[in-house]
Amino acid sequence: MLLSITPGTGQTIISAYDYGHRCYKNPSLTRIHYTSTMILFLEAHETSCYDRYDNGNMIALRSFNDGKTWSTPMSLRSKCKHTHSPQSFIYNNHTYIMYVCDNYGIAWRKLGNTTISHEHYQKNLSNGLPIHIHSSGIVNPHTAAVNMPITIGGQFMTLYSDDLVTWKTGARVPMIMSGTFEYSDNKTMLLQTQTIFKFNAIINSYDNGKTWSDIQTVYPFRRNKPAMIKHNDIIYSISTDGLITGSGLTIFIYKISEQIWLHYYTIDTGASYDASVVVMHDGNLMICYEKGWRSSIHCSVVAPYHGLMVPIDV
């Protein structure tokens, strides 16, 4: 097997109706830098999984042993009445979490092994349009600015900050509903997107997200919010298909040094929505995602790519 689930470590972390909630959505997995501590942020929904106006509220589960065991859900004290769309980023070797605050602003905090800092806010960032944060952030290799993939009023764009004090919106990317990005080298940013036509594609930027290439279709009909992570010389591009085709959670592999897409591998045909991925302390990948018809949050451990694969035409 080119990629494999480490035996015995795939598990359901939390299921629908656990702890009195109708369902849990939008998993965001992060690891505290240089430690084996992980935090899984979720949206907890009281009445419905599918109400577009119900964003839920953010909760967190914590693991001190690389995801082998997890705590019960914790609520985070916040001055925001509503918190959703949690996503993490690493800045100056510290792990941060950002989330939407009261639908039109953002809040962010630094995470420690056992501590979470006080909240920082930027209220009404969107001038009254709803915000969603779609995936983990990345740091510009030239300017050290943090970039987060967001939508404001359904328009996809980047949110960036040079100092973690003031955040600004970047250029809008047309035809895109959600996405995640990673630097393949110091000048090329890959954006894996879900387009308005409900397929996933890769587009490139050579100027740190100011302009983007034409859409380059990689895999049609993968319908849900993608994830991407860089580890050693490989970018892992991950998406789920919402139980439409039975393909489940699919991992595409991009070899940076050769600038080619390699073959892909599917690990769980029950995976349905919204994957999130981290590199574990032991070097494996942990991927958490919604499984079934949003009936549970499941996490699986995947061994990193080692070996040869035949390039595929993208």
GROMACS .gro file of C-alpha atoms in nm:
model
  314
    1MET     CA    1   0.000   0.000   0.000
    2LEU     CA    2   0.133   0.342  -0.090
    3LEU     CA    3  -0.043   0.508   0.200
    4SER     CA    4  -0.191   0.316   0.487
    5ILE     CA    5  -0.399   0.367   0.796
    6THR     CA    6  -0.187   0.282   1.098
    7PRO     CA    7  -0.365  -0.023   1.245
    8GLY     CA    8  -0.590   0.046   1.540
    9THR     CA    9  -0.573   0.425   1.535
   10GLY     CA   10  -0.873   0.518   1.321
   11GLN     CA   11  -1.152   0.610   1.560
   12THR     CA   12  -1.473   0.800   1.607
   13ILE     CA   13  -1.392   1.100   1.824
   14ILE     CA   14  -1.745   1.226   1.883
   15SER     CA   15  -2.090   1.130   1.748
   16ALA     CA   16  -2.422   1.303   1.686
   17TYR     CA   17  -2.623   1.366   2.005
   18ASP     CA   18  -2.317   1.315   2.226
   19TYR     CA   19  -2.325   1.568   2.511
   20GLY     CA   20  -2.669   1.691   2.407
   21HIS     CA   21  -2.585   1.832   2.064
   22ARG     CA   22  -2.763   1.743   1.741
   23CYS     CA   23  -2.438   1.718   1.548
   24TYR     CA   24  -2.079   1.836   1.519
   25LYS     CA   25  -1.941   1.996   1.203
   26ASN     CA   26  -1.640   2.165   1.049
   27PRO     CA   27  -1.356   1.988   1.233
   28SER     CA   28  -1.034   2.188   1.259
   29LEU     CA   29  -0.739   1.989   1.385
   30THR     CA   30  -0.424   2.159   1.511
   31ARG     CA   31  -0.111   2.051   1.696
   32ILE     CA   32   0.073   2.266   1.946
   33HIS     CA   33   0.410   2.332   1.781
   34TYR     CA   34   0.693   2.100   1.893
   35THR     CA   35   0.464   1.892   2.119
   36SER     CA   36   0.237   1.588   2.098
   37THR     CA   37  -0.062   1.795   2.216
   38MET     CA   38  -0.349   1.824   1.968
   39ILE     CA   39  -0.667   2.029   1.984
   40LEU     CA   40  -0.970   1.945   1.771
   41PHE     CA   41  -1.202   2.243   1.730
   42LEU     CA   42  -1.562   2.177   1.620
   43GLU     CA   43  -1.890   2.354   1.562
   44ALA     CA   44  -2.157   2.215   1.795
   45HIS     CA   45  -2.511   2.247   1.657
   46GLU     CA   46  -2.815   2.222   1.882
   47THR     CA   47  -3.104   2.155   1.643
   48SER     CA   48  -2.997   2.105   1.282
   49CYS     CA   49  -2.691   2.012   1.077
   50TYR     CA   50  -2.822   2.161   0.757
   51ASP     CA   51  -2.967   2.503   0.846
   52ARG     CA   52  -2.751   2.749   0.651
   53TYR     CA   53  -2.829   3.020   0.906
   54ASP     CA   54  -2.725   2.808   1.207
   55ASN     CA   55  -2.347   2.837   1.245
   56GLY     CA   56  -2.339   2.661   1.581
   57ASN     CA   57  -2.084   2.748   1.848
   58MET     CA   58  -1.722   2.644   1.885
   59ILE     CA   59  -1.605   2.373   2.124
   60ALA     CA   60  -1.270   2.195   2.161
   61LEU     CA   61  -1.137   1.849   2.247
   62ARG     CA   62  -0.777   1.807   2.360
   63SER     CA   63  -0.529   1.519   2.336
   64PHE     CA   64  -0.189   1.509   2.506
   65ASN     CA   65  -0.072   1.189   2.333
   66ASP     CA   66  -0.078   1.255   1.958
   67GLY     CA   67  -0.450   1.185   1.926
   68LYS     CA   68  -0.461   0.844   2.093
   69THR     CA   69  -0.711   0.960   2.356
   70TRP     CA   70  -0.926   1.273   2.374
   71SER     CA   71  -1.086   1.483   2.646
   72THR     CA   72  -1.455   1.556   2.673
   73PRO     CA   73  -1.565   1.874   2.490
   74MET     CA   74  -1.460   2.206   2.637
   75SER     CA   75  -1.629   2.542   2.581
   76LEU     CA   76  -1.401   2.841   2.533
   77ARG     CA   77  -1.490   3.153   2.729
   78SER     CA   78  -1.541   3.430   2.477
   79LYS     CA   79  -1.677   3.782   2.460
   80CYS     CA   80  -1.825   3.688   2.122
   81LYS     CA   81  -2.186   3.577   2.144
   82HIS     CA   82  -2.139   3.336   1.852
   83THR     CA   83  -1.815   3.166   1.743
   84HIS     CA   84  -1.771   2.939   1.442
   85SER     CA   85  -1.538   2.842   1.154
   86PRO     CA   86  -1.229   2.778   1.372
   87GLN     CA   87  -0.900   2.738   1.182
   88SER     CA   88  -0.538   2.738   1.298
   89PHE     CA   89  -0.207   2.883   1.181
   90ILE     CA   90   0.153   2.886   1.302
   91TYR     CA   91   0.330   3.220   1.349
   92ASN     CA   92   0.681   3.264   1.493
   93ASN     CA   93   0.677   2.899   1.605
   94HIS     CA   94   0.355   2.946   1.805
   95THR     CA   95   0.018   2.791   1.724
   96TYR     CA   96  -0.285   3.019   1.696
   97ILE     CA   97  -0.656   2.962   1.645
   98MET     CA   98  -0.876   3.207   1.453
   99TYR     CA   99  -1.255   3.196   1.441
  100VAL     CA  100  -1.548   3.407   1.328
  101CYS     CA  101  -1.680   3.637   1.600
  102ASP     CA  102  -2.050   3.726   1.581
  103ASN     CA  103  -2.070   3.656   1.207
  104TYR     CA  104  -1.900   3.975   1.082
  105GLY     CA  105  -1.569   3.988   1.269
  106ILE     CA  106  -1.280   3.764   1.370
  107ALA     CA  107  -1.104   3.670   1.693
  108TRP     CA  108  -0.772   3.494   1.746
  109ARG     CA  109  -0.576   3.340   2.034
  110LYS     CA  110  -0.238   3.179   2.096
  111LEU     CA  111  -0.254   2.816   2.207
  112GLY     CA  112  -0.019   2.659   2.461
  113ASN     CA  113   0.021   2.304   2.581
  114THR     CA  114  -0.230   2.361   2.862
  115THR     CA  115  -0.322   2.728   2.815
  116ILE     CA  116  -0.512   2.953   2.575
  117SER     CA  117  -0.436   3.325   2.563
  118HIS     CA  118  -0.690   3.604   2.591
  119GLU     CA  119  -0.890   3.698   2.281
  120HIS     CA  120  -0.787   3.954   2.024
  121TYR     CA  121  -1.065   4.098   1.808
  122GLN     CA  122  -1.133   4.275   1.486
  123LYS     CA  123  -1.505   4.345   1.488
  124ASN     CA  124  -1.716   4.408   1.176
  125LEU     CA  125  -1.429   4.327   0.944
  126SER     CA  126  -1.675   4.250   0.663
  127ASN     CA  127  -1.904   4.555   0.676
  128GLY     CA  128  -2.209   4.348   0.761
  129LEU     CA  129  -2.149   4.050   0.530
  130PRO     CA  130  -2.114   3.699   0.683
  131ILE     CA  131  -1.761   3.559   0.715
  132HIS     CA  132  -1.646   3.198   0.697
  133ILE     CA  133  -1.288   3.076   0.742
  134HIS     CA  134  -1.226   2.773   0.526
  135SER     CA  135  -0.893   2.614   0.614
  136SER     CA  136  -0.570   2.654   0.808
  137GLY     CA  137  -0.349   2.954   0.738
  138ILE     CA  138   0.001   2.976   0.592
  139VAL     CA  139   0.292   3.217   0.632
  140ASN     CA  140   0.439   3.408   0.338
  141PRO     CA  141   0.805   3.300   0.306
  142HIS     CA  142   0.911   3.651   0.200
  143THR     CA  143   0.714   3.886   0.424
  144ALA     CA  144   0.613   3.652   0.711
  145ALA     CA  145   0.253   3.771   0.668
  146VAL     CA  146  -0.015   3.520   0.769
  147ASN     CA  147  -0.273   3.432   0.501
  148MET     CA  148  -0.611   3.276   0.584
  149PRO     CA  149  -0.860   3.151   0.318
  150ILE     CA  150  -1.200   3.309   0.383
  151THR     CA  151  -1.527   3.403   0.219
  152ILE     CA  152  -1.704   3.732   0.285
  153GLY     CA  153  -2.062   3.732   0.164
  154GLY     CA  154  -1.984   3.417  -0.036
  155GLN     CA  155  -1.686   3.578  -0.217
  156PHE     CA  156  -1.361   3.384  -0.174
  157MET     CA  157  -1.047   3.582  -0.087
  158THR     CA  158  -0.745   3.585   0.143
  159LEU     CA  159  -0.729   3.751   0.483
  160TYR     CA  160  -0.378   3.854   0.581
  161SER     CA  161  -0.183   4.025   0.858
  162ASP     CA  162   0.179   4.136   0.886
  163ASP     CA  163   0.178   4.176   1.263
  164LEU     CA  164  -0.119   3.982   1.412
  165VAL     CA  165  -0.266   4.318   1.512
  166THR     CA  166  -0.450   4.435   1.201
  167TRP     CA  167  -0.604   4.207   0.939
  168LYS     CA  168  -0.681   4.307   0.580
  169THR     CA  169  -0.861   4.138   0.292
  170GLY     CA  170  -0.673   4.049  -0.026
  171ALA     CA  171  -0.783   4.011  -0.384
  172ARG     CA  172  -1.107   3.824  -0.451
  173VAL     CA  173  -1.074   3.492  -0.637
  174PRO     CA  174  -1.375   3.452  -0.872
  175MET     CA  175  -1.576   3.131  -0.923
  176ILE     CA  176  -1.460   2.984  -0.590
  177MET     CA  177  -1.671   2.875  -0.291
  178SER     CA  178  -1.400   2.749  -0.054
  179GLY     CA  179  -1.037   2.648  -0.061
  180THR     CA  180  -0.707   2.585   0.109
  181PHE     CA  181  -0.357   2.685   0.008
  182GLU     CA  182   0.010   2.602   0.058
  183TYR     CA  183   0.343   2.727  -0.074
  184SER     CA  184   0.510   2.474  -0.304
  185ASP     CA  185   0.822   2.693  -0.307
  186ASN     CA  186   0.914   3.046  -0.203
  187LYS     CA  187   0.723   3.203  -0.491
  188THR     CA  188   0.445   2.962  -0.590
  189MET     CA  189   0.123   2.926  -0.393
  190LEU     CA  190  -0.109   2.636  -0.473
  191LEU     CA  191  -0.478   2.690  -0.402
  192GLN     CA  192  -0.699   2.383  -0.394
  193THR     CA  193  -1.052   2.506  -0.445
  194GLN     CA  194  -1.412   2.404  -0.450
  195THR     CA  195  -1.559   2.594  -0.742
  196ILE     CA  196  -1.914   2.722  -0.776
  197PHE     CA  197  -1.970   2.426  -1.011
  198LYS     CA  198  -1.903   2.186  -0.720
  199PHE     CA  199  -1.577   2.033  -0.838
  200ASN     CA  200  -1.229   2.071  -0.695
  201ALA     CA  201  -0.945   2.230  -0.889
  202ILE     CA  202  -0.592   2.361  -0.841
  203ILE     CA  203  -0.494   2.716  -0.933
  204ASN     CA  204  -0.157   2.887  -0.885
  205SER     CA  205  -0.035   3.227  -0.773
  206TYR     CA  206   0.319   3.358  -0.828
  207ASP     CA  207   0.273   3.689  -0.645
  208ASN     CA  208   0.159   3.577  -0.299
  209GLY     CA  209  -0.209   3.565  -0.383
  210LYS     CA  210  -0.249   3.897  -0.564
  211THR     CA  211  -0.336   3.727  -0.895
  212TRP     CA  212  -0.425   3.368  -0.982
  213SER     CA  213  -0.391   3.139  -1.282
  214ASP     CA  214  -0.681   2.988  -1.472
  215ILE     CA  215  -0.856   2.693  -1.310
  216GLN     CA  216  -0.673   2.364  -1.359
  217THR     CA  217  -0.909   2.074  -1.292
  218VAL     CA  218  -0.750   1.792  -1.097
  219TYR     CA  219  -1.043   1.582  -0.983
  220PRO     CA  220  -1.407   1.653  -1.068
  221PHE     CA  221  -1.700   1.587  -0.835
  222ARG     CA  222  -1.510   1.599  -0.507
  223ARG     CA  223  -1.770   1.825  -0.358
  224ASN     CA  224  -1.654   1.938  -0.016
  225LYS     CA  225  -1.419   2.175   0.154
  226PRO     CA  226  -1.061   2.059   0.087
  227ALA     CA  227  -0.750   2.048   0.306
  228MET     CA  228  -0.381   2.073   0.218
  229ILE     CA  229  -0.057   2.028   0.414
  230LYS     CA  230   0.315   2.031   0.332
  231HIS     CA  231   0.546   1.772   0.488
  232ASN     CA  232   0.906   1.728   0.375
  233ASP     CA  233   0.906   1.732  -0.009
  234ILE     CA  234   0.537   1.647  -0.045
  235ILE     CA  235   0.213   1.846  -0.044
  236TYR     CA  236  -0.085   1.631   0.054
  237SER     CA  237  -0.410   1.751  -0.105
  238ILE     CA  238  -0.716   1.603   0.065
  239SER     CA  239  -1.087   1.614  -0.013
  240THR     CA  240  -1.411   1.429   0.059
  241ASP     CA  241  -1.702   1.357  -0.171
  242GLY     CA  242  -2.010   1.373   0.051
  243LEU     CA  243  -2.106   1.008  -0.007
  244ILE     CA  244  -2.203   1.094  -0.364
  245THR     CA  245  -1.966   0.857  -0.543
  246GLY     CA  246  -1.848   0.639  -0.256
  247SER     CA  247  -1.491   0.755  -0.309
  248GLY     CA  248  -1.469   0.885   0.046
  249LEU     CA  249  -1.157   1.068   0.156
  250THR     CA  250  -0.901   1.099  -0.122
  251ILE     CA  251  -0.538   1.210  -0.091
  252PHE     CA  252  -0.349   1.351  -0.389
  253ILE     CA  253   0.029   1.383  -0.366
  254TYR     CA  254   0.238   1.665  -0.514
  255LYS     CA  255   0.617   1.618  -0.519
  256ILE     CA  256   0.761   1.965  -0.479
  257SER     CA  257   1.115   1.902  -0.605
  258GLU     CA  258   0.986   1.757  -0.932
  259GLN     CA  259   0.676   1.980  -0.962
  260ILE     CA  260   0.453   1.687  -1.051
  261TRP     CA  261   0.130   1.541  -0.918
  262LEU     CA  262   0.163   1.175  -0.827
  263HIS     CA  263  -0.109   0.917  -0.792
  264TYR     CA  264  -0.379   0.932  -0.525
  265TYR     CA  265  -0.513   0.703  -0.258
  266THR     CA  266  -0.853   0.668  -0.087
  267ILE     CA  267  -0.863   0.569   0.278
  268ASP     CA  268  -1.225   0.577   0.397
  269THR     CA  269  -1.530   0.542   0.174
  270GLY     CA  270  -1.750   0.663   0.461
  271ALA     CA  271  -1.582   1.004   0.477
  272SER     CA  272  -1.833   1.270   0.380
  273TYR     CA  273  -1.742   1.630   0.460
  274ASP     CA  274  -1.476   1.879   0.569
  275ALA     CA  275  -1.137   1.719   0.630
  276SER     CA  276  -0.862   1.873   0.845
  277VAL     CA  277  -0.504   1.744   0.871
  278VAL     CA  278  -0.190   1.785   1.082
  279VAL     CA  279   0.155   1.629   1.089
  280MET     CA  280   0.177   1.435   1.414
  281HIS     CA  281   0.470   1.449   1.655
  282ASP     CA  282   0.579   1.105   1.528
  283GLY     CA  283   0.579   1.217   1.162
  284ASN     CA  284   0.256   1.048   1.052
  285LEU     CA  285  -0.047   1.242   0.931
  286MET     CA  286  -0.371   1.258   1.126
  287ILE     CA  287  -0.683   1.348   0.928
  288CYS     CA  288  -1.015   1.428   1.097
  289TYR     CA  289  -1.337   1.456   0.898
  290GLU     CA  290  -1.712   1.422   0.911
  291LYS     CA  291  -1.822   1.064   0.851
  292GLY     CA  292  -2.158   0.939   0.726
  293TRP     CA  293  -2.442   1.187   0.697
  294ARG     CA  294  -2.269   1.409   0.953
  295SER     CA  295  -2.325   1.136   1.211
  296SER     CA  296  -1.974   1.148   1.362
  297ILE     CA  297  -1.630   1.306   1.356
  298HIS     CA  298  -1.373   1.040   1.270
  299CYS     CA  299  -0.994   1.061   1.275
  300SER     CA  300  -0.752   0.832   1.090
  301VAL     CA  301  -0.374   0.812   1.096
  302VAL     CA  302  -0.200   0.790   0.759
  303ALA     CA  303   0.164   0.703   0.702
  304PRO     CA  304   0.351   0.966   0.496
  305TYR     CA  305   0.445   0.897   0.137
  306HIS     CA  306   0.763   0.692   0.089
  307GLY     CA  307   0.863   0.548  -0.245
  308LEU     CA  308   0.793   0.590  -0.611
  309MET     CA  309   0.470   0.672  -0.789
  310VAL     CA  310   0.386   0.725  -1.152
  311PRO     CA  311   0.304   1.090  -1.238
  312ILE     CA  312  -0.056   1.159  -1.335
  313ASP     CA  313  -0.184   1.403  -1.593
  314VAL     CA  314  -0.350   1.703  -1.429
   0.00000   0.00000   0.00000
